[in-house]
Coordinates of C-alpha atoms and ligand atoms in Angstrom, one line a residue:
Chain Q
M1 CA -51.2 324.9 189.1
G2 CA -52.4 321.7 188.7
L3 CA -51.4 318.9 190.9
A4 CA -49.7 317.0 187.9
T5 CA -47.7 320.3 187.1
Y6 CA -46.9 320.5 191.3
G7 CA -45.6 317.0 190.9
T8 CA -43.7 318.0 188.0
R9 CA -41.8 320.2 190.0
H10 CA -41.3 318.5 193.0
A11 CA -40.2 315.6 191.0
Q12 CA -37.9 318.0 189.4
A13 CA -36.3 319.4 192.4
L14 CA -35.8 315.6 193.6
V15 CA -33.5 314.7 190.6
G16 CA -32.1 318.2 190.5
S17 CA -30.6 317.8 194.3
L18 CA -29.7 313.6 193.5
G19 CA -28.1 314.8 191.1
R20 CA -25.9 317.7 192.6
L21 CA -25.4 315.5 195.8
A22 CA -23.8 312.4 193.0
R23 CA -21.6 314.9 191.2
S24 CA -19.4 315.6 194.6
P25 CA -19.4 312.0 195.8
F26 CA -16.6 312.2 198.2
A27 CA -17.8 315.9 200.0
T28 CA -21.5 314.0 200.2
F29 CA -20.1 311.3 202.0
L30 CA -18.6 313.2 204.3
T31 CA -21.1 315.0 205.1
V32 CA -23.6 311.8 205.5
L33 CA -20.8 310.3 207.3
V34 CA -20.8 313.0 210.0
I35 CA -24.7 313.0 209.9
G36 CA -25.0 309.0 210.5
L37 CA -22.3 309.0 213.3
A38 CA -24.2 311.5 214.8
L39 CA -27.8 309.5 214.4
A40 CA -25.7 306.1 215.7
L41 CA -24.6 307.4 218.9
P42 CA -28.5 307.7 220.4
L43 CA -29.5 304.8 218.1
A44 CA -26.7 302.5 220.0
L45 CA -27.5 304.1 223.4
Q46 CA -31.5 303.0 222.7
M47 CA -29.6 299.2 222.3
L48 CA -28.3 299.3 224.9
V49 CA -31.1 300.5 227.1
G50 CA -33.3 298.2 225.5
N51 CA -31.5 295.1 225.4
A52 CA -30.5 296.1 229.4
S53 CA -34.2 296.2 230.0
R54 CA -34.9 293.2 228.6
A55 CA -32.4 291.5 230.2
T56 CA -33.6 292.3 233.7
G57 CA -36.9 291.7 232.7
G58 CA -36.1 288.4 232.1
L59 CA -33.8 287.6 235.5
A60 CA -36.9 289.7 237.4
S61 CA -38.8 286.2 237.8
A62 CA -35.9 286.3 240.8
V63 CA -37.4 289.2 242.6
D64 CA -39.1 287.3 245.8
V65 CA -41.5 288.7 248.5
S66 CA -41.4 286.6 251.5
V67 CA -44.6 287.0 254.1
Y68 CA -43.5 285.8 257.6
F69 CA -46.9 285.2 259.7
K70 CA -47.0 285.7 263.2
P71 CA -46.7 282.0 265.2
A72 CA -50.3 282.6 266.4
A73 CA -51.5 282.4 262.8
P74 CA -53.0 279.2 261.7
L75 CA -52.1 277.7 258.8
E76 CA -55.7 277.4 256.9
K77 CA -55.7 281.3 258.0
V78 CA -52.4 281.5 256.2
R79 CA -53.7 279.2 253.3
E80 CA -57.0 281.4 252.8
L81 CA -55.0 284.8 252.6
A82 CA -52.8 282.9 249.9
A83 CA -55.9 282.6 247.6
D84 CA -56.9 286.0 247.9
A85 CA -53.3 287.3 247.6
R86 CA -53.2 284.8 244.0
A87 CA -56.5 286.5 243.1
R88 CA -54.7 290.2 243.3
A89 CA -53.4 291.6 240.2
G90 CA -49.7 292.1 239.3
V91 CA -49.1 288.6 241.9
A92 CA -47.8 285.6 239.3
E93 CA -47.3 283.5 241.7
V94 CA -48.1 282.5 245.8
T95 CA -46.5 279.5 247.4
V96 CA -47.0 278.9 251.1
I97 CA -44.3 277.0 253.3
S98 CA -45.9 275.8 256.0
A99 CA -44.0 276.1 259.7
D100 CA -43.7 272.1 259.7
D101 CA -42.7 271.8 256.0
A102 CA -40.0 274.8 256.8
L103 CA -38.9 272.6 260.0
K104 CA -38.3 269.3 258.2
E105 CA -36.8 271.0 255.3
F106 CA -34.4 272.9 258.2
Q107 CA -33.9 269.5 259.8
K108 CA -32.7 267.8 256.6
Y109 CA -30.5 270.2 255.4
S110 CA -29.0 271.9 258.4
G111 CA -27.0 268.9 259.9
F112 CA -29.0 269.9 263.9
G113 CA -31.5 267.3 263.1
A114 CA -31.4 265.9 266.1
A115 CA -30.8 268.8 268.6
L116 CA -34.0 270.2 266.7
Q117 CA -36.1 267.5 267.5
A118 CA -35.7 268.2 271.3
L119 CA -37.0 271.2 270.4
E120 CA -40.6 271.2 272.4
Q121 CA -42.5 274.1 269.8
N122 CA -41.5 275.2 266.0
P123 CA -40.1 278.3 266.0
L124 CA -40.3 278.8 262.4
P125 CA -43.2 281.0 261.2
N126 CA -45.4 280.0 258.6
V127 CA -44.4 282.0 255.7
L128 CA -45.8 282.7 251.8
H129 CA -43.2 283.2 249.0
V130 CA -44.5 285.6 246.2
R131 CA -43.5 286.0 243.0
P132 CA -45.1 289.4 241.3
A133 CA -46.1 289.1 238.1
A134 CA -43.3 290.7 235.7
D135 CA -44.9 293.7 234.3
A136 CA -45.6 294.8 238.4
M137 CA -41.7 295.1 239.2
T138 CA -41.4 298.8 239.7
P139 CA -40.2 299.9 243.1
A140 CA -43.6 301.8 243.4
D141 CA -45.9 298.3 242.8
L142 CA -43.8 296.5 244.8
D143 CA -44.0 298.8 247.3
R144 CA -48.1 298.6 246.9
L145 CA -47.3 295.1 247.2
V146 CA -45.5 295.0 250.5
R147 CA -48.3 297.5 251.8
Y148 CA -51.1 295.5 251.0
F149 CA -49.1 292.2 252.8
A150 CA -48.5 294.4 256.2
A151 CA -51.9 295.4 256.5
W152 CA -52.6 291.9 257.6
P153 CA -52.7 291.6 261.2
Q154 CA -51.5 288.4 261.1
V155 CA -48.3 289.3 259.4
D156 CA -45.2 289.4 261.2
T157 CA -42.6 290.7 258.9
V158 CA -42.6 291.5 254.9
Q159 CA -39.2 291.0 253.0
V160 CA -38.2 292.3 249.3
D161 CA -35.9 290.6 247.9
A162 CA -35.5 293.1 245.2
A163 CA -33.1 295.3 246.2
W164 CA -30.9 294.9 242.8
V165 CA -33.8 295.0 240.8
Q166 CA -34.2 298.7 241.6
R167 CA -31.1 299.8 241.7
L168 CA -30.9 298.3 237.8
N169 CA -34.3 300.3 237.2
A170 CA -32.5 303.7 238.4
I171 CA -29.4 303.1 236.2
L172 CA -32.1 302.6 233.6
A173 CA -33.6 305.3 234.0
V174 CA -30.2 307.5 234.1
L175 CA -29.1 305.7 231.0
E176 CA -32.8 307.1 229.4
R177 CA -31.9 310.4 230.7
V178 CA -28.5 310.6 228.9
L179 CA -29.6 309.0 226.2
L180 CA -32.5 311.9 226.0
I181 CA -29.9 314.2 226.1
A182 CA -27.5 312.8 224.2
A183 CA -30.5 312.7 220.9
V184 CA -31.2 316.1 221.7
L185 CA -27.6 317.5 221.6
L186 CA -26.6 315.2 218.7
G187 CA -29.6 316.5 217.2
V188 CA -28.9 320.0 217.4
G189 CA -25.4 319.1 215.9
V190 CA -27.1 316.8 212.9
L191 CA -29.0 320.2 212.0
A192 CA -26.1 322.6 211.8
V193 CA -24.5 320.0 210.0
V194 CA -27.0 319.9 207.3
G195 CA -27.4 324.1 207.3
N196 CA -23.8 324.7 207.2
T197 CA -23.7 322.3 204.0
V198 CA -26.8 323.5 202.4
R199 CA -25.4 327.7 203.3
L200 CA -22.6 326.4 201.5
E201 CA -23.9 325.1 198.5
I202 CA -26.5 328.2 198.2
H203 CA -23.3 330.1 198.1
Q204 CA -21.7 327.9 195.5
R205 CA -24.8 328.7 193.6
R206 CA -25.4 332.2 194.0
A207 CA -25.0 333.4 190.5
E208 CA -27.7 330.6 189.6
I209 CA -29.9 331.7 192.1
E210 CA -30.4 335.5 191.1
V211 CA -30.9 334.3 187.6
V212 CA -33.5 332.0 189.2
K213 CA -35.5 334.9 191.1
L214 CA -34.6 337.3 187.7
V215 CA -36.7 335.5 185.8
G216 CA -39.5 335.1 188.8
G217 CA -38.5 331.7 190.9
S218 CA -40.4 332.6 193.9
N219 CA -38.3 332.4 197.4
A220 CA -40.5 328.4 198.0
F221 CA -39.4 327.7 194.5
V222 CA -35.3 328.4 195.0
R223 CA -35.8 326.8 198.8
R224 CA -37.1 323.6 197.3
P225 CA -34.0 321.8 195.8
F226 CA -32.2 322.4 198.7
L227 CA -35.0 320.7 201.5
Y228 CA -35.1 318.0 199.1
T229 CA -31.1 318.0 199.7
G230 CA -31.6 318.3 203.2
V231 CA -33.6 315.3 203.6
L232 CA -31.3 313.2 201.6
Y233 CA -28.8 313.6 203.7
G234 CA -31.0 313.2 206.8
L235 CA -32.1 309.8 205.0
A236 CA -28.7 308.8 204.3
G237 CA -27.6 309.2 207.5
A238 CA -29.9 307.5 209.3
L239 CA -28.9 304.7 207.1
I240 CA -25.7 305.0 207.6
A241 CA -26.6 304.9 211.7
W242 CA -28.3 301.7 211.1
G243 CA -25.6 300.1 209.3
V244 CA -23.4 301.1 212.1
V245 CA -25.3 300.1 215.0
G246 CA -26.2 296.8 213.0
A247 CA -22.2 296.4 212.3
A248 CA -21.8 296.6 216.2
L249 CA -24.1 294.6 217.1
A250 CA -22.8 291.7 215.2
V251 CA -19.5 292.4 216.9
L252 CA -21.2 291.9 220.3
E253 CA -23.4 289.3 219.8
G254 CA -21.2 286.6 220.1
S255 CA -19.7 287.8 223.3
V256 CA -22.8 288.5 224.8
E257 CA -23.9 285.2 224.4
T258 CA -21.0 283.3 225.8
L259 CA -21.4 285.9 228.5
A260 CA -25.2 285.3 229.2
R261 CA -25.1 281.9 228.8
L262 CA -22.4 281.7 231.9
Y263 CA -24.7 283.3 233.8
G264 CA -27.4 280.6 232.5
S265 CA -29.2 282.8 230.8
G266 CA -30.6 282.4 227.0
F267 CA -30.3 286.2 226.5
T268 CA -29.5 286.8 223.1
L269 CA -28.7 290.9 221.8
A270 CA -31.9 292.2 219.9
G271 CA -31.0 294.5 217.1
P272 CA -33.4 297.8 216.5
P273 CA -37.0 297.1 216.2
A274 CA -38.8 297.7 213.0
E275 CA -40.5 301.0 215.0
E276 CA -37.1 302.2 215.8
V277 CA -35.8 301.8 212.4
V278 CA -38.7 304.0 210.7
G279 CA -38.4 306.5 213.7
L280 CA -34.8 306.7 212.9
L281 CA -34.9 307.0 209.2
G282 CA -38.1 309.4 209.7
G283 CA -36.2 311.5 212.6
G284 CA -33.1 311.8 210.3
A285 CA -35.4 312.9 207.4
A286 CA -37.1 315.5 209.4
L287 CA -33.9 317.1 211.3
G288 CA -32.5 317.0 207.4
W289 CA -35.2 319.3 206.4
V290 CA -35.6 321.1 209.7
G291 CA -31.9 322.1 209.1
A292 CA -32.2 322.5 205.5
W293 CA -35.4 324.7 206.2
L294 CA -33.6 327.2 208.4
S295 CA -30.5 327.5 206.6
A296 CA -32.2 328.4 203.3
T297 CA -34.7 330.8 204.4
R298 CA -32.1 333.1 206.3
H299 CA -29.7 332.8 203.7
L300 CA -31.8 332.9 200.5
R301 CA -33.4 336.1 201.5
R302 CA -30.2 337.9 200.8
I303 CA -29.7 336.9 197.0
E304 CA -31.6 339.3 194.8
P305 CA -30.8 339.7 191.0
R306 CA -28.4 342.2 190.6
G307 CA -28.9 345.1 188.1
Chain Z
M1 CA -47.4 350.6 179.6
I2 CA -44.9 352.3 181.8
A3 CA -45.1 355.5 183.7
F4 CA -42.1 357.1 185.8
D5 CA -43.5 360.0 188.0
H6 CA -41.0 362.2 189.4
V7 CA -39.2 359.3 190.2
V8 CA -35.7 359.8 192.3
K9 CA -33.3 357.0 193.4
R10 CA -30.9 356.7 195.7
Y11 CA -28.5 354.1 196.4
P12 CA -27.7 353.2 199.8
N13 CA -23.9 354.6 199.4
G14 CA -25.8 358.2 198.9
R15 CA -24.9 357.8 195.1
E16 CA -28.2 360.1 193.5
A17 CA -28.7 357.9 190.4
L18 CA -32.3 359.2 189.1
A19 CA -33.0 363.2 190.0
G20 CA -36.4 363.0 189.1
V21 CA -37.5 361.4 186.4
S22 CA -40.3 361.4 184.1
F23 CA -41.7 359.8 181.3
S24 CA -44.2 357.0 180.1
I25 CA -44.1 354.6 177.5
A26 CA -47.5 353.4 175.9
A27 CA -48.2 349.7 174.8
G28 CA -46.5 348.3 172.0
E29 CA -44.3 350.9 171.8
M30 CA -40.3 350.4 171.2
V31 CA -38.2 353.1 173.0
F32 CA -34.5 353.5 173.4
L33 CA -32.9 354.8 176.3
T34 CA -30.1 356.5 175.8
G35 CA -26.8 358.5 177.6
R36 CA -23.6 358.2 179.0
S37 CA -22.2 355.9 181.4
G38 CA -23.8 356.3 184.7
A39 CA -26.4 358.4 183.5
G40 CA -29.0 356.1 185.1
K41 CA -30.1 353.7 181.9
S42 CA -29.8 351.1 183.6
T43 CA -31.4 352.4 187.1
V44 CA -34.6 353.1 185.2
L45 CA -34.4 349.2 183.8
K46 CA -33.8 348.1 187.3
L47 CA -36.7 350.0 188.8
I48 CA -39.0 348.2 186.2
A49 CA -37.5 344.7 187.0
L50 CA -38.6 345.6 190.2
I51 CA -34.6 345.0 191.4
E52 CA -34.4 348.1 192.9
R53 CA -37.2 350.1 194.4
P54 CA -37.7 353.9 193.9
T55 CA -36.7 356.3 196.6
R56 CA -39.3 358.9 195.7
G57 CA -41.7 359.1 193.5
A58 CA -44.0 356.5 191.1
V59 CA -43.2 354.2 189.1
R60 CA -46.2 352.3 187.3
V61 CA -46.8 349.3 185.3
E62 CA -49.6 348.3 183.6
G63 CA -51.4 350.8 186.6
K64 CA -49.3 348.7 189.0
N65 CA -47.7 351.1 191.2
L66 CA -44.7 348.9 191.9
G67 CA -43.3 350.8 194.7
A68 CA -46.2 349.7 196.8
L69 CA -46.1 346.1 195.6
R70 CA -45.2 343.2 198.3
S71 CA -42.3 341.6 198.3
R72 CA -44.6 338.2 198.2
H73 CA -45.8 339.5 195.1
I74 CA -42.6 340.0 193.0
P75 CA -41.5 336.6 191.7
A76 CA -45.4 337.0 189.9
Y77 CA -44.7 340.4 188.7
R78 CA -41.5 339.1 187.2
R79 CA -42.9 336.1 185.7
S80 CA -44.9 338.7 183.6
I81 CA -42.2 340.8 182.1
G82 CA -38.7 339.5 180.1
V83 CA -35.6 341.0 180.7
V84 CA -32.3 340.8 179.0
F85 CA -29.2 341.8 180.1
Q86 CA -25.8 342.3 178.0
D87 CA -23.9 339.7 180.0
H88 CA -27.1 337.2 179.2
R89 CA -27.1 335.9 182.6
L90 CA -27.2 331.9 181.1
L91 CA -26.7 329.1 183.4
V92 CA -23.3 328.1 182.1
D93 CA -23.8 324.1 183.1
R94 CA -27.2 324.1 181.5
P95 CA -27.7 323.2 177.9
V96 CA -29.5 325.7 175.9
F97 CA -33.0 324.1 176.4
D98 CA -32.8 324.6 180.4
N99 CA -31.8 328.3 180.0
V100 CA -34.6 329.0 178.3
A101 CA -37.0 326.6 179.7
L102 CA -36.4 328.2 183.1
P103 CA -38.8 330.9 183.3
L104 CA -41.6 328.3 182.4
V105 CA -39.8 325.6 184.8
V106 CA -40.1 328.7 187.7
A107 CA -44.0 329.2 186.8
G108 CA -45.0 325.5 186.8
F109 CA -45.9 325.1 183.1
P110 CA -46.5 321.6 182.3
L111 CA -43.3 319.6 180.4
K112 CA -45.6 319.6 177.2
E113 CA -46.3 322.8 176.8
T114 CA -42.4 324.0 178.1
D115 CA -41.1 321.9 174.9
K116 CA -43.4 323.7 172.8
R117 CA -42.6 326.9 173.8
V118 CA -39.3 326.8 174.4
R119 CA -38.5 325.4 170.4
A120 CA -40.9 328.1 169.3
A121 CA -38.5 330.7 171.1
L122 CA -35.7 329.2 169.5
D123 CA -37.0 328.9 166.0
Q124 CA -37.8 332.9 166.9
V125 CA -34.0 333.6 167.6
G126 CA -32.8 330.9 164.7
L127 CA -31.2 329.0 167.2
L128 CA -33.9 325.7 166.6
G129 CA -31.6 322.6 166.7
K130 CA -28.7 324.1 169.5
E131 CA -31.2 323.1 172.2
R132 CA -28.7 320.5 173.7
T133 CA -25.5 322.9 173.1
L134 CA -23.7 324.6 176.5
P135 CA -23.9 328.2 176.1
L136 CA -20.2 328.7 176.0
E137 CA -20.2 326.6 173.2
L138 CA -21.7 329.4 171.3
S139 CA -20.6 332.5 170.2
A140 CA -21.8 335.6 171.5
G141 CA -24.2 336.6 169.3
E142 CA -26.2 333.5 169.5
Q143 CA -25.9 333.4 173.7
Q144 CA -27.3 337.2 173.4
R145 CA -30.1 335.4 171.6
V146 CA -30.5 332.5 173.8
G147 CA -30.9 335.2 176.5
I148 CA -33.5 337.1 174.4
A149 CA -35.2 333.5 174.1
R150 CA -35.5 333.1 177.6
A151 CA -36.8 336.5 178.0
V152 CA -39.9 336.1 175.5
V153 CA -40.6 332.0 176.0
S154 CA -43.3 333.2 178.6
K155 CA -44.9 335.7 176.0
P156 CA -44.4 338.6 178.2
R157 CA -45.9 342.1 177.1
L158 CA -43.0 343.7 178.3
L159 CA -39.2 343.4 177.3
I160 CA -36.2 345.4 179.0
C161 CA -33.1 345.0 177.4
D162 CA -29.9 346.3 179.4
E163 CA -27.1 347.1 176.7
P164 CA -28.5 343.7 174.8
T165 CA -25.8 344.7 171.9
G166 CA -22.9 345.6 174.5
N167 CA -20.9 342.8 173.5
L168 CA -21.7 342.2 169.9
D169 CA -20.2 343.9 166.5
R170 CA -22.1 346.4 164.5
D171 CA -23.7 343.5 161.8
L172 CA -24.4 341.4 164.7
A173 CA -25.8 344.1 166.8
L174 CA -28.2 345.3 164.0
E175 CA -29.7 341.4 163.8
V176 CA -30.3 341.7 167.7
M177 CA -32.3 345.2 167.0
R178 CA -34.1 343.8 163.6
L179 CA -34.9 340.9 166.3
L180 CA -36.5 342.7 168.6
K181 CA -38.2 344.7 166.8
R182 CA -39.9 342.0 165.4
F183 CA -41.1 341.2 169.0
Q184 CA -42.4 344.7 169.1
S185 CA -44.3 343.8 165.7
V186 CA -46.5 341.9 167.2
G187 CA -47.3 343.6 170.8
V188 CA -44.5 343.6 173.0
T189 CA -44.0 346.9 174.3
V190 CA -39.9 347.1 174.1
V191 CA -37.5 349.2 176.3
V192 CA -33.9 348.7 175.1
A193 CA -31.2 350.6 177.4
T194 CA -27.7 351.8 175.6
H195 CA -25.2 354.0 175.0
D196 CA -25.1 353.4 171.1
L197 CA -26.6 356.1 170.1
R198 CA -26.6 355.3 166.5
L199 CA -28.2 352.0 167.5
A200 CA -30.6 353.9 169.4
Q201 CA -31.8 356.5 166.8
Q202 CA -33.5 354.3 164.4
P203 CA -35.5 355.5 162.1
G204 CA -39.1 355.6 163.5
E205 CA -38.3 355.0 167.4
R206 CA -38.7 357.1 170.1
T207 CA -35.7 357.8 172.0
I208 CA -35.2 359.0 176.0
L209 CA -32.1 360.9 177.0
L210 CA -30.7 360.4 180.1
D211 CA -27.8 362.2 181.6
D212 CA -26.5 362.1 184.9
G213 CA -30.1 360.9 186.4
R214 CA -32.2 363.7 184.3
I215 CA -34.1 363.5 181.1
Q216 CA -32.3 365.8 178.5
G217 CA -34.6 367.4 175.7
R218 CA -36.8 364.5 174.0
G219 CA -35.9 362.0 171.2
E220 CA -35.5 363.2 167.6
E221 CA -38.0 361.5 166.5
E222 CA -40.2 362.0 169.2
P223 CA -43.5 363.1 168.0
L224 CA -46.0 362.7 171.6
P225 CA -46.0 364.8 174.1
S226 CA -45.6 362.0 176.9
I227 CA -42.4 362.7 177.9
V228 CA -42.1 365.4 180.7
A229 CA -38.5 366.2 180.9
S230 CA -38.0 367.8 184.8
R231 CA -35.1 369.8 185.8
Ligands
LIG401 N1 -26.1 349.2 193.0 C1 -25.7 350.4 193.1 N2 -25.2 351.0 194.2 C2 -24.5 352.3 194.3 N3 -24.3 353.4 193.1 C3 -24.9 352.5 191.8 C4 -25.5 351.5 192.0 N4 -26.0 351.2 190.7 C5 -26.0 352.0 190.0 N5 -24.9 352.8 190.7 C6 -24.8 354.4 190.3 O1 -25.6 355.1 189.5 C7 -25.1 356.0 188.7 C8 -26.4 355.4 187.6 O2 -25.7 353.7 187.2 P1 -26.8 353.6 185.8 O3 -25.9 351.9 186.4 O4 -27.6 353.3 186.1 O5 -25.8 353.5 184.8 P2 -26.1 353.3 183.1 O6 -26.5 354.6 182.8 O7 -26.3 352.4 183.0 O8 -24.4 353.2 182.8 P3 -23.7 352.3 182.0 O9 -24.1 352.9 180.6 O10 -22.3 352.5 182.4 O11 -24.4 350.9 182.2 C9 -23.9 355.6 188.7 O12 -23.5 356.6 189.3 C10 -23.8 354.1 189.4 O13 -22.8 354.3 190.2
LIG402 MG1 -26.1 350.2 182.3

């Protein structure tokens, strides 16, 4: 069989599948809708996780590591160590707040100015404010950073103001798990829907399949149009899922923007990036193909021509 | 071309349709298979078309032992023979052209060649010009001729027909017989199963008479010792 003939055969199978789907538009629409909704849920979760990561990523600049030095540590040494810390990967910014500056600041704002002036000695320590880089924000990264500072003999305590970021990251990790479970379960659901639809179609076209086998149609030949049907179902379902999630984002966009503004953020919802859309369409098509293949292989074998 | 060697066919329900049948048919012959209803005629053809496999004994077609043929080689084997049924088995929702083209489509023929061959086959059965007609818009005789066109379109060397005239009146039946004879005259081996003895007993044709799964004697015009009757 030549390549052109091979192409012709596939084109025939594709056109045949399209034609049959178009001939019963309502049934086709219902099947596609079910597949679409099944694919929309994981996609929506994926959007939620993606947007939440982005939102917290923006706010993560608020994560602050404070390094308190022992009273004996001279300011020059502190400056020296700050320079070392700046050179470290994963550190975005290091600010030195000397004990004197801290005291002045405290006097100015605390209202205890006069009382503090009476002190013989500055009770405040030298402090470093360290802002980790945005890509070094995981609990493990922060932990490593804390141990780095704590290892200096001049350092008294290291304090991380990041508990909520860690909680958020933990929640995101849970969400990602939920997403994975939902994707697997709903993927199996799509397989079942496509498989069952293909089974019904095979049943309806039994007489035709018998004739095709009688004149020498191989199992692969008989199966081909059903595989196309499955792929078309999967693709159409993926398009619907994309549309549904797009519509949901459009509805939410305004209120999310308002919310973000109230928190002083310029955050806006993002739709699925191109590679996720491609993944969705490819995944839908693949699920349709697999569902149709499983069903067709199982049910076509049993149909043999009558005498 | 065809050789049955002590073939027994027992269906899953226990019914023994063939009880040790042996005969052979030479290439280019036209042979009638007759006998009462239930004698086993269709069973013989089903074994030749590999719709059924023998329970015991050997069925050989062109030297191939069909009993030993692997399942995945069945489609290719079926493409090498032509089959005609009484109920013609046409796809009623497809026009005549698509029905006749089916064996070529299945075999992956290029479109141009398919078109040419379908027209030639329709011409042979006298139905050129009916390509776009649906089978149900045709008469019974025409439907049967579409079935024959489909059976011969891929130019098989063997044509087997099960009651090809069962639904037709006498004139149409004779017309179909003449048509089948024409294929024999160009070298196709033709096997026709029919319970109509008058149709079968055409001068010059060989007849195999089946009764209750056994071959009875020989056909009247049977000059060859190639039929071995078994008890
Ligand atoms: N698929 C089957 N399962 C069980 N028994 C069968 C099957 N096909 C045929 N038989 C039985 O085998 C015997 C022979 O059947 P067959 O169809 O070969 O007869 P026939 O000569 O073609 O009859 P007719 O002239 O009525 O078509 C019959 O008794 C029939 O009941
Ligand atoms: Mg019969």
